[in-house]
Amino acid sequence: MSGCVALILAGGSGSRLGAGTPKQYLDLAGRPVIRRTVDVFLSHPAVDAVRVVIGADDTALYADALGDAGLPEPVAGGATRQDSGRLGLESLGGDPPDTV
């Protein structure tokens, strides 16, 4: 893969917010926060692809928020943000982009 991939780390639990649902999946003016984020990158002319890293237990939330976005399967994140970043980068290794 050539070009630029936006790697979105969205594996946090949002526990400090206390909403019971990770904040990236909460509705903001009619759309989940994560959908708004992904849509911005998908519409950016310098971004060729988007890959999302999610919490291991968030598959259903992700599918509800982004199931129709045409993205590759999300990457299950790790125990820390650093682990999630590494796993996201490793997921691009088979066909690495020029820029992340």
GROMACS .gro file of N, CA and C in nm:
model
  300
    1MET      N    1   0.085  -0.117   0.000
    1MET     CA    2   0.000   0.000   0.000
    1MET      C    3   0.090   0.123   0.000
    2SER      N    4   0.066   0.210  -0.089
    2SER     CA    5   0.139   0.335  -0.085
    2SER      C    6   0.044   0.442  -0.032
    3GLY      N    7   0.098   0.556  -0.005
    3GLY     CA    8   0.015   0.665   0.042
    3GLY      C    9   0.014   0.677   0.193
    4CYS      N   10  -0.094   0.734   0.243
    4CYS     CA   11  -0.107   0.767   0.385
    4CYS      C   12  -0.225   0.692   0.447
    5VAL      N   13  -0.198   0.630   0.562
    5VAL     CA   14  -0.304   0.564   0.639
    5VAL      C   15  -0.322   0.639   0.770
    6ALA      N   16  -0.445   0.672   0.802
    6ALA     CA   17  -0.477   0.730   0.933
    6ALA      C   18  -0.504   0.615   1.028
    7LEU      N   19  -0.427   0.607   1.133
    7LEU     CA   20  -0.443   0.503   1.235
    7LEU      C   21  -0.513   0.568   1.355
    8ILE      N   22  -0.635   0.526   1.381
    8ILE     CA   23  -0.715   0.584   1.488
    8ILE      C   24  -0.717   0.489   1.607
    9LEU      N   25  -0.662   0.534   1.719
    9LEU     CA   26  -0.661   0.454   1.841
    9LEU      C   27  -0.788   0.483   1.918
   10ALA      N   28  -0.880   0.387   1.917
   10ALA     CA   29  -1.011   0.405   1.979
   10ALA      C   30  -1.042   0.289   2.072
   11GLY      N   31  -0.943   0.247   2.149
   11GLY     CA   32  -0.961   0.132   2.237
   11GLY      C   33  -0.986   0.168   2.382
   12GLY      N   34  -0.996   0.295   2.414
   12GLY     CA   35  -1.014   0.335   2.552
   12GLY      C   36  -1.150   0.297   2.608
   13SER      N   37  -1.155   0.283   2.740
   13SER     CA   38  -1.280   0.244   2.805
   13SER      C   39  -1.368   0.364   2.841
   14GLY      N   40  -1.310   0.482   2.846
   14GLY     CA   41  -1.386   0.601   2.883
   14GLY      C   42  -1.433   0.599   3.027
   15SER      N   43  -1.363   0.527   3.113
   15SER     CA   44  -1.407   0.510   3.252
   15SER      C   45  -1.415   0.642   3.328
   16ARG      N   46  -1.328   0.737   3.300
   16ARG     CA   47  -1.332   0.865   3.372
   16ARG      C   48  -1.458   0.943   3.342
   17LEU      N   49  -1.514   0.921   3.224
   17LEU     CA   50  -1.637   0.990   3.187
   17LEU      C   51  -1.755   0.935   3.267
   18GLY      N   52  -1.751   0.806   3.299
   18GLY     CA   53  -1.857   0.745   3.380
   18GLY      C   54  -1.987   0.724   3.307
   19ALA      N   55  -1.984   0.713   3.175
   19ALA     CA   56  -2.107   0.698   3.097
   19ALA      C   57  -2.151   0.553   3.083
   20GLY      N   58  -2.065   0.457   3.116
   20GLY     CA   59  -2.101   0.317   3.099
   20GLY      C   60  -2.072   0.264   2.961
   21THR      N   61  -2.049   0.353   2.866
   21THR     CA   62  -2.013   0.319   2.729
   21THR      C   63  -1.888   0.400   2.696
   22PRO      N   64  -1.791   0.340   2.627
   22PRO     CA   65  -1.673   0.418   2.589
   22PRO      C   66  -1.714   0.544   2.512
   23LYS      N   67  -1.652   0.656   2.544
   23LYS     CA   68  -1.696   0.784   2.489
   23LYS      C   69  -1.690   0.790   2.337
   24GLN      N   70  -1.601   0.713   2.275
   24GLN     CA   71  -1.592   0.717   2.129
   24GLN      C   72  -1.718   0.664   2.061
   25TYR      N   73  -1.801   0.591   2.135
   25TYR     CA   74  -1.925   0.537   2.078
   25TYR      C   75  -2.048   0.615   2.119
   26LEU      N   76  -2.030   0.718   2.199
   26LEU     CA   77  -2.143   0.800   2.241
   26LEU      C   78  -2.189   0.891   2.127
   27ASP      N   79  -2.316   0.922   2.128
   27ASP     CA   80  -2.375   1.007   2.026
   27ASP      C   81  -2.336   1.153   2.048
   28LEU      N   82  -2.298   1.217   1.940
   28LEU     CA   83  -2.270   1.360   1.942
   28LEU      C   84  -2.346   1.422   1.825
   29ALA      N   85  -2.454   1.489   1.856
   29ALA     CA   86  -2.537   1.554   1.754
   29ALA      C   87  -2.580   1.456   1.644
   30GLY      N   88  -2.622   1.337   1.686
   30GLY     CA   89  -2.679   1.242   1.591
   30GLY      C   90  -2.586   1.138   1.534
   31ARG      N   91  -2.457   1.147   1.565
   31ARG     CA   92  -2.361   1.048   1.514
   31ARG      C   93  -2.261   1.014   1.623
   32PRO      N   94  -2.217   0.887   1.628
   32PRO     CA   95  -2.115   0.851   1.728
   32PRO      C   96  -1.986   0.930   1.704
   33VAL      N   97  -1.918   0.962   1.813
   33VAL     CA   98  -1.794   1.037   1.805
   33VAL      C   99  -1.695   0.968   1.711
   34ILE      N  100  -1.682   0.837   1.722
   34ILE     CA  101  -1.586   0.765   1.636
   34ILE      C  102  -1.624   0.777   1.488
   35ARG      N  103  -1.751   0.780   1.457
   35ARG     CA  104  -1.794   0.793   1.318
   35ARG      C  105  -1.756   0.931   1.265
   36ARG      N  106  -1.773   1.032   1.347
   36ARG     CA  107  -1.734   1.167   1.307
   36ARG      C  108  -1.584   1.173   1.278
   37THR      N  109  -1.506   1.110   1.364
   37THR     CA  110  -1.360   1.109   1.348
   37THR      C  111  -1.320   1.038   1.220
   38VAL      N  112  -1.374   0.920   1.200
   38VAL     CA  113  -1.341   0.842   1.080
   38VAL      C  114  -1.382   0.918   0.954
   39ASP      N  115  -1.500   0.976   0.954
   39ASP     CA  116  -1.548   1.048   0.836
   39ASP      C  117  -1.457   1.164   0.798
   40VAL      N  118  -1.402   1.233   0.898
   40VAL     CA  119  -1.309   1.343   0.870
   40VAL      C  120  -1.187   1.291   0.795
   41PHE      N  121  -1.130   1.181   0.843
   41PHE     CA  122  -1.012   1.126   0.777
   41PHE      C  123  -1.045   1.068   0.639
   42LEU      N  124  -1.160   1.002   0.626
   42LEU     CA  125  -1.198   0.947   0.496
   42LEU      C  126  -1.216   1.056   0.391
   43SER      N  127  -1.259   1.173   0.433
   43SER     CA  128  -1.282   1.281   0.337
   43SER      C  129  -1.159   1.368   0.313
   44HIS      N  130  -1.052   1.344   0.387
   44HIS     CA  131  -0.932   1.425   0.371
   44HIS      C  132  -0.855   1.381   0.246
   45PRO      N  133  -0.819   1.474   0.159
   45PRO     CA  134  -0.754   1.437   0.033
   45PRO      C  135  -0.615   1.373   0.049
   46ALA      N  136  -0.548   1.395   0.161
   46ALA     CA  137  -0.414   1.339   0.181
   46ALA      C  138  -0.417   1.200   0.245
   47VAL      N  139  -0.535   1.153   0.286
   47VAL     CA  140  -0.548   1.023   0.353
   47VAL      C  141  -0.606   0.923   0.255
   48ASP      N  142  -0.531   0.813   0.235
   48ASP     CA  143  -0.575   0.710   0.140
   48ASP      C  144  -0.654   0.598   0.204
   49ALA      N  145  -0.635   0.576   0.333
   49ALA     CA  146  -0.706   0.468   0.402
   49ALA      C  147  -0.710   0.499   0.551
   50VAL      N  148  -0.804   0.432   0.619
   50VAL     CA  149  -0.820   0.448   0.763
   50VAL      C  150  -0.820   0.310   0.826
   51ARG      N  151  -0.748   0.296   0.936
   51ARG     CA  152  -0.749   0.172   1.015
   51ARG      C  153  -0.779   0.211   1.158
   52VAL      N  154  -0.873   0.140   1.221
   52VAL     CA  155  -0.915   0.172   1.357
   52VAL      C  156  -0.873   0.061   1.451
   53VAL      N  157  -0.818   0.100   1.565
   53VAL     CA  158  -0.782   0.007   1.672
   53VAL      C  159  -0.886   0.024   1.782
   54ILE      N  160  -0.950  -0.087   1.821
   54ILE     CA  161  -1.058  -0.080   1.920
   54ILE      C  162  -1.029  -0.168   2.040
   55GLY      N  163  -1.107  -0.150   2.145
   55GLY     CA  164  -1.100  -0.238   2.260
   55GLY      C  165  -1.147  -0.378   2.222
   56ALA      N  166  -1.087  -0.478   2.283
   56ALA     CA  167  -1.118  -0.616   2.248
   56ALA      C  168  -1.265  -0.652   2.266
   57ASP      N  169  -1.335  -0.585   2.356
   57ASP     CA  170  -1.476  -0.615   2.382
   57ASP      C  171  -1.572  -0.522   2.309
   58ASP      N  172  -1.522  -0.440   2.219
   58ASP     CA  173  -1.604  -0.336   2.157
   58ASP      C  174  -1.648  -0.368   2.014
   59THR      N  175  -1.639  -0.493   1.973
   59THR     CA  176  -1.671  -0.528   1.834
   59THR      C  177  -1.814  -0.489   1.796
   60ALA      N  178  -1.911  -0.516   1.882
   60ALA     CA  179  -2.050  -0.484   1.851
   60ALA      C  180  -2.071  -0.332   1.846
   61LEU      N  181  -2.010  -0.259   1.939
   61LEU     CA  182  -2.022  -0.113   1.937
   61LEU      C  183  -1.961  -0.056   1.809
   62TYR      N  184  -1.846  -0.111   1.770
   62TYR     CA  185  -1.780  -0.067   1.647
   62TYR      C  186  -1.869  -0.094   1.526
   63ALA      N  187  -1.924  -0.214   1.520
   63ALA     CA  188  -2.010  -0.251   1.406
   63ALA      C  189  -2.131  -0.159   1.397
   64ASP      N  190  -2.191  -0.125   1.509
   64ASP     CA  191  -2.306  -0.034   1.508
   64ASP      C  192  -2.266   0.105   1.460
   65ALA      N  193  -2.149   0.151   1.500
   65ALA     CA  194  -2.106   0.286   1.465
   65ALA      C  195  -2.048   0.297   1.324
   66LEU      N  196  -1.979   0.191   1.279
   66LEU     CA  197  -1.903   0.202   1.154
   66LEU      C  198  -1.923   0.087   1.056
   67GLY      N  199  -2.019   0.002   1.082
   67GLY     CA  200  -2.039  -0.116   0.999
   67GLY      C  201  -2.056  -0.088   0.851
   68ASP      N  202  -2.109   0.027   0.817
   68ASP     CA  203  -2.133   0.059   0.676
   68ASP      C  204  -2.028   0.153   0.616
   69ALA      N  205  -1.917   0.174   0.688
   69ALA     CA  206  -1.816   0.270   0.642
   69ALA      C  207  -1.719   0.211   0.539
   70GLY      N  208  -1.722   0.080   0.519
   70GLY     CA  209  -1.634   0.019   0.420
   70GLY      C  210  -1.489   0.011   0.463
   71LEU      N  211  -1.465   0.009   0.593
   71LEU     CA  212  -1.329   0.001   0.644
   71LEU      C  213  -1.285  -0.144   0.659
   72PRO      N  214  -1.154  -0.167   0.662
   72PRO     CA  215  -1.107  -0.302   0.694
   72PRO      C  216  -1.145  -0.337   0.837
   73GLU      N  217  -1.140  -0.465   0.870
   73GLU     CA  218  -1.172  -0.509   1.005
   73GLU      C  219  -1.088  -0.429   1.105
   74PRO      N  220  -1.147  -0.392   1.218
   74PRO     CA  221  -1.069  -0.319   1.318
   74PRO      C  222  -0.965  -0.410   1.381
   75VAL      N  223  -0.865  -0.349   1.438
   75VAL     CA  224  -0.758  -0.420   1.508
   75VAL      C  225  -0.793  -0.419   1.657
   76ALA      N  226  -0.781  -0.533   1.722
   76ALA     CA  227  -0.802  -0.539   1.867
   76ALA      C  228  -0.681  -0.476   1.936
   77GLY      N  229  -0.707  -0.380   2.021
   77GLY     CA  230  -0.600  -0.310   2.091
   77GLY      C  231  -0.542  -0.390   2.205
   78GLY      N  232  -0.440  -0.332   2.266
   78GLY     CA  233  -0.372  -0.396   2.377
   78GLY      C  234  -0.411  -0.337   2.511
   79ALA      N  235  -0.335  -0.371   2.612
   79ALA     CA  236  -0.365  -0.328   2.749
   79ALA      C  237  -0.337  -0.180   2.771
   80THR      N  238  -0.248  -0.121   2.691
   80THR     CA  239  -0.214   0.021   2.704
   80THR      C  240  -0.225   0.087   2.568
   81ARG      N  241  -0.227   0.221   2.569
   81ARG     CA  242  -0.230   0.294   2.442
   81ARG      C  243  -0.106   0.260   2.358
   82GLN      N  244   0.007   0.246   2.423
   82GLN     CA  245   0.130   0.210   2.352
   82GLN      C  246   0.115   0.074   2.285
   83ASP      N  247   0.059  -0.024   2.356
   83ASP     CA  248   0.036  -0.156   2.296
   83ASP      C  249  -0.060  -0.146   2.178
   84SER      N  250  -0.164  -0.067   2.192
   84SER     CA  251  -0.261  -0.050   2.085
   84SER      C  252  -0.197   0.014   1.962
   85GLY      N  253  -0.114   0.114   1.985
   85GLY     CA  254  -0.043   0.178   1.874
   85GLY      C  255   0.046   0.079   1.801
   86ARG      N  256   0.118   0.000   1.878
   86ARG     CA  257   0.206  -0.101   1.819
   86ARG      C  258   0.126  -0.202   1.738
   87LEU      N  259   0.016  -0.252   1.794
   87LEU     CA  260  -0.066  -0.350   1.724
   87LEU      C  261  -0.125  -0.290   1.596
   88GLY      N  262  -0.165  -0.164   1.602
   88GLY     CA  263  -0.216  -0.098   1.483
   88GLY      C  264  -0.110  -0.086   1.375
   89LEU      N  265   0.010  -0.047   1.414
   89LEU     CA  266   0.121  -0.038   1.317
   89LEU      C  267   0.156  -0.174   1.261
   90GLU      N  268   0.161  -0.275   1.347
   90GLU     CA  269   0.192  -0.410   1.299
   90GLU      C  270   0.088  -0.460   1.200
   91SER      N  271  -0.037  -0.417   1.215
   91SER     CA  272  -0.143  -0.462   1.123
   91SER      C  273  -0.121  -0.408   0.981
   92LEU      N  274  -0.039  -0.305   0.968
   92LEU     CA  275  -0.010  -0.246   0.838
   92LEU      C  276   0.114  -0.306   0.773
   93GLY      N  277   0.181  -0.396   0.844
   93GLY     CA  278   0.310  -0.447   0.801
   93GLY      C  279   0.310  -0.529   0.674
   94GLY      N  280   0.201  -0.597   0.643
   94GLY     CA  281   0.197  -0.679   0.523
   94GLY      C  282   0.204  -0.598   0.394
   95ASP      N  283   0.154  -0.478   0.397
   95ASP     CA  284   0.154  -0.389   0.282
   95ASP      C  285   0.169  -0.247   0.337
   96PRO      N  286   0.288  -0.213   0.387
   96PRO     CA  287   0.304  -0.088   0.460
   96PRO      C  288   0.283   0.038   0.375
   97PRO      N  289   0.216   0.137   0.434
   97PRO     CA  290   0.199   0.264   0.364
   97PRO      C  291   0.327   0.347   0.373
   98ASP      N  292   0.332   0.452   0.295
   98ASP     CA  293   0.445   0.544   0.301
   98ASP      C  294   0.442   0.627   0.429
   99THR      N  295   0.320   0.660   0.474
   99THR     CA  296   0.302   0.748   0.589
   99THR      C  297   0.187   0.698   0.674
  100VAL      N  298   0.204   0.710   0.806
  100VAL     CA  299   0.096   0.678   0.898
  100VAL      C  300   0.071   0.803   0.982
   0.00000   0.00000   0.00000
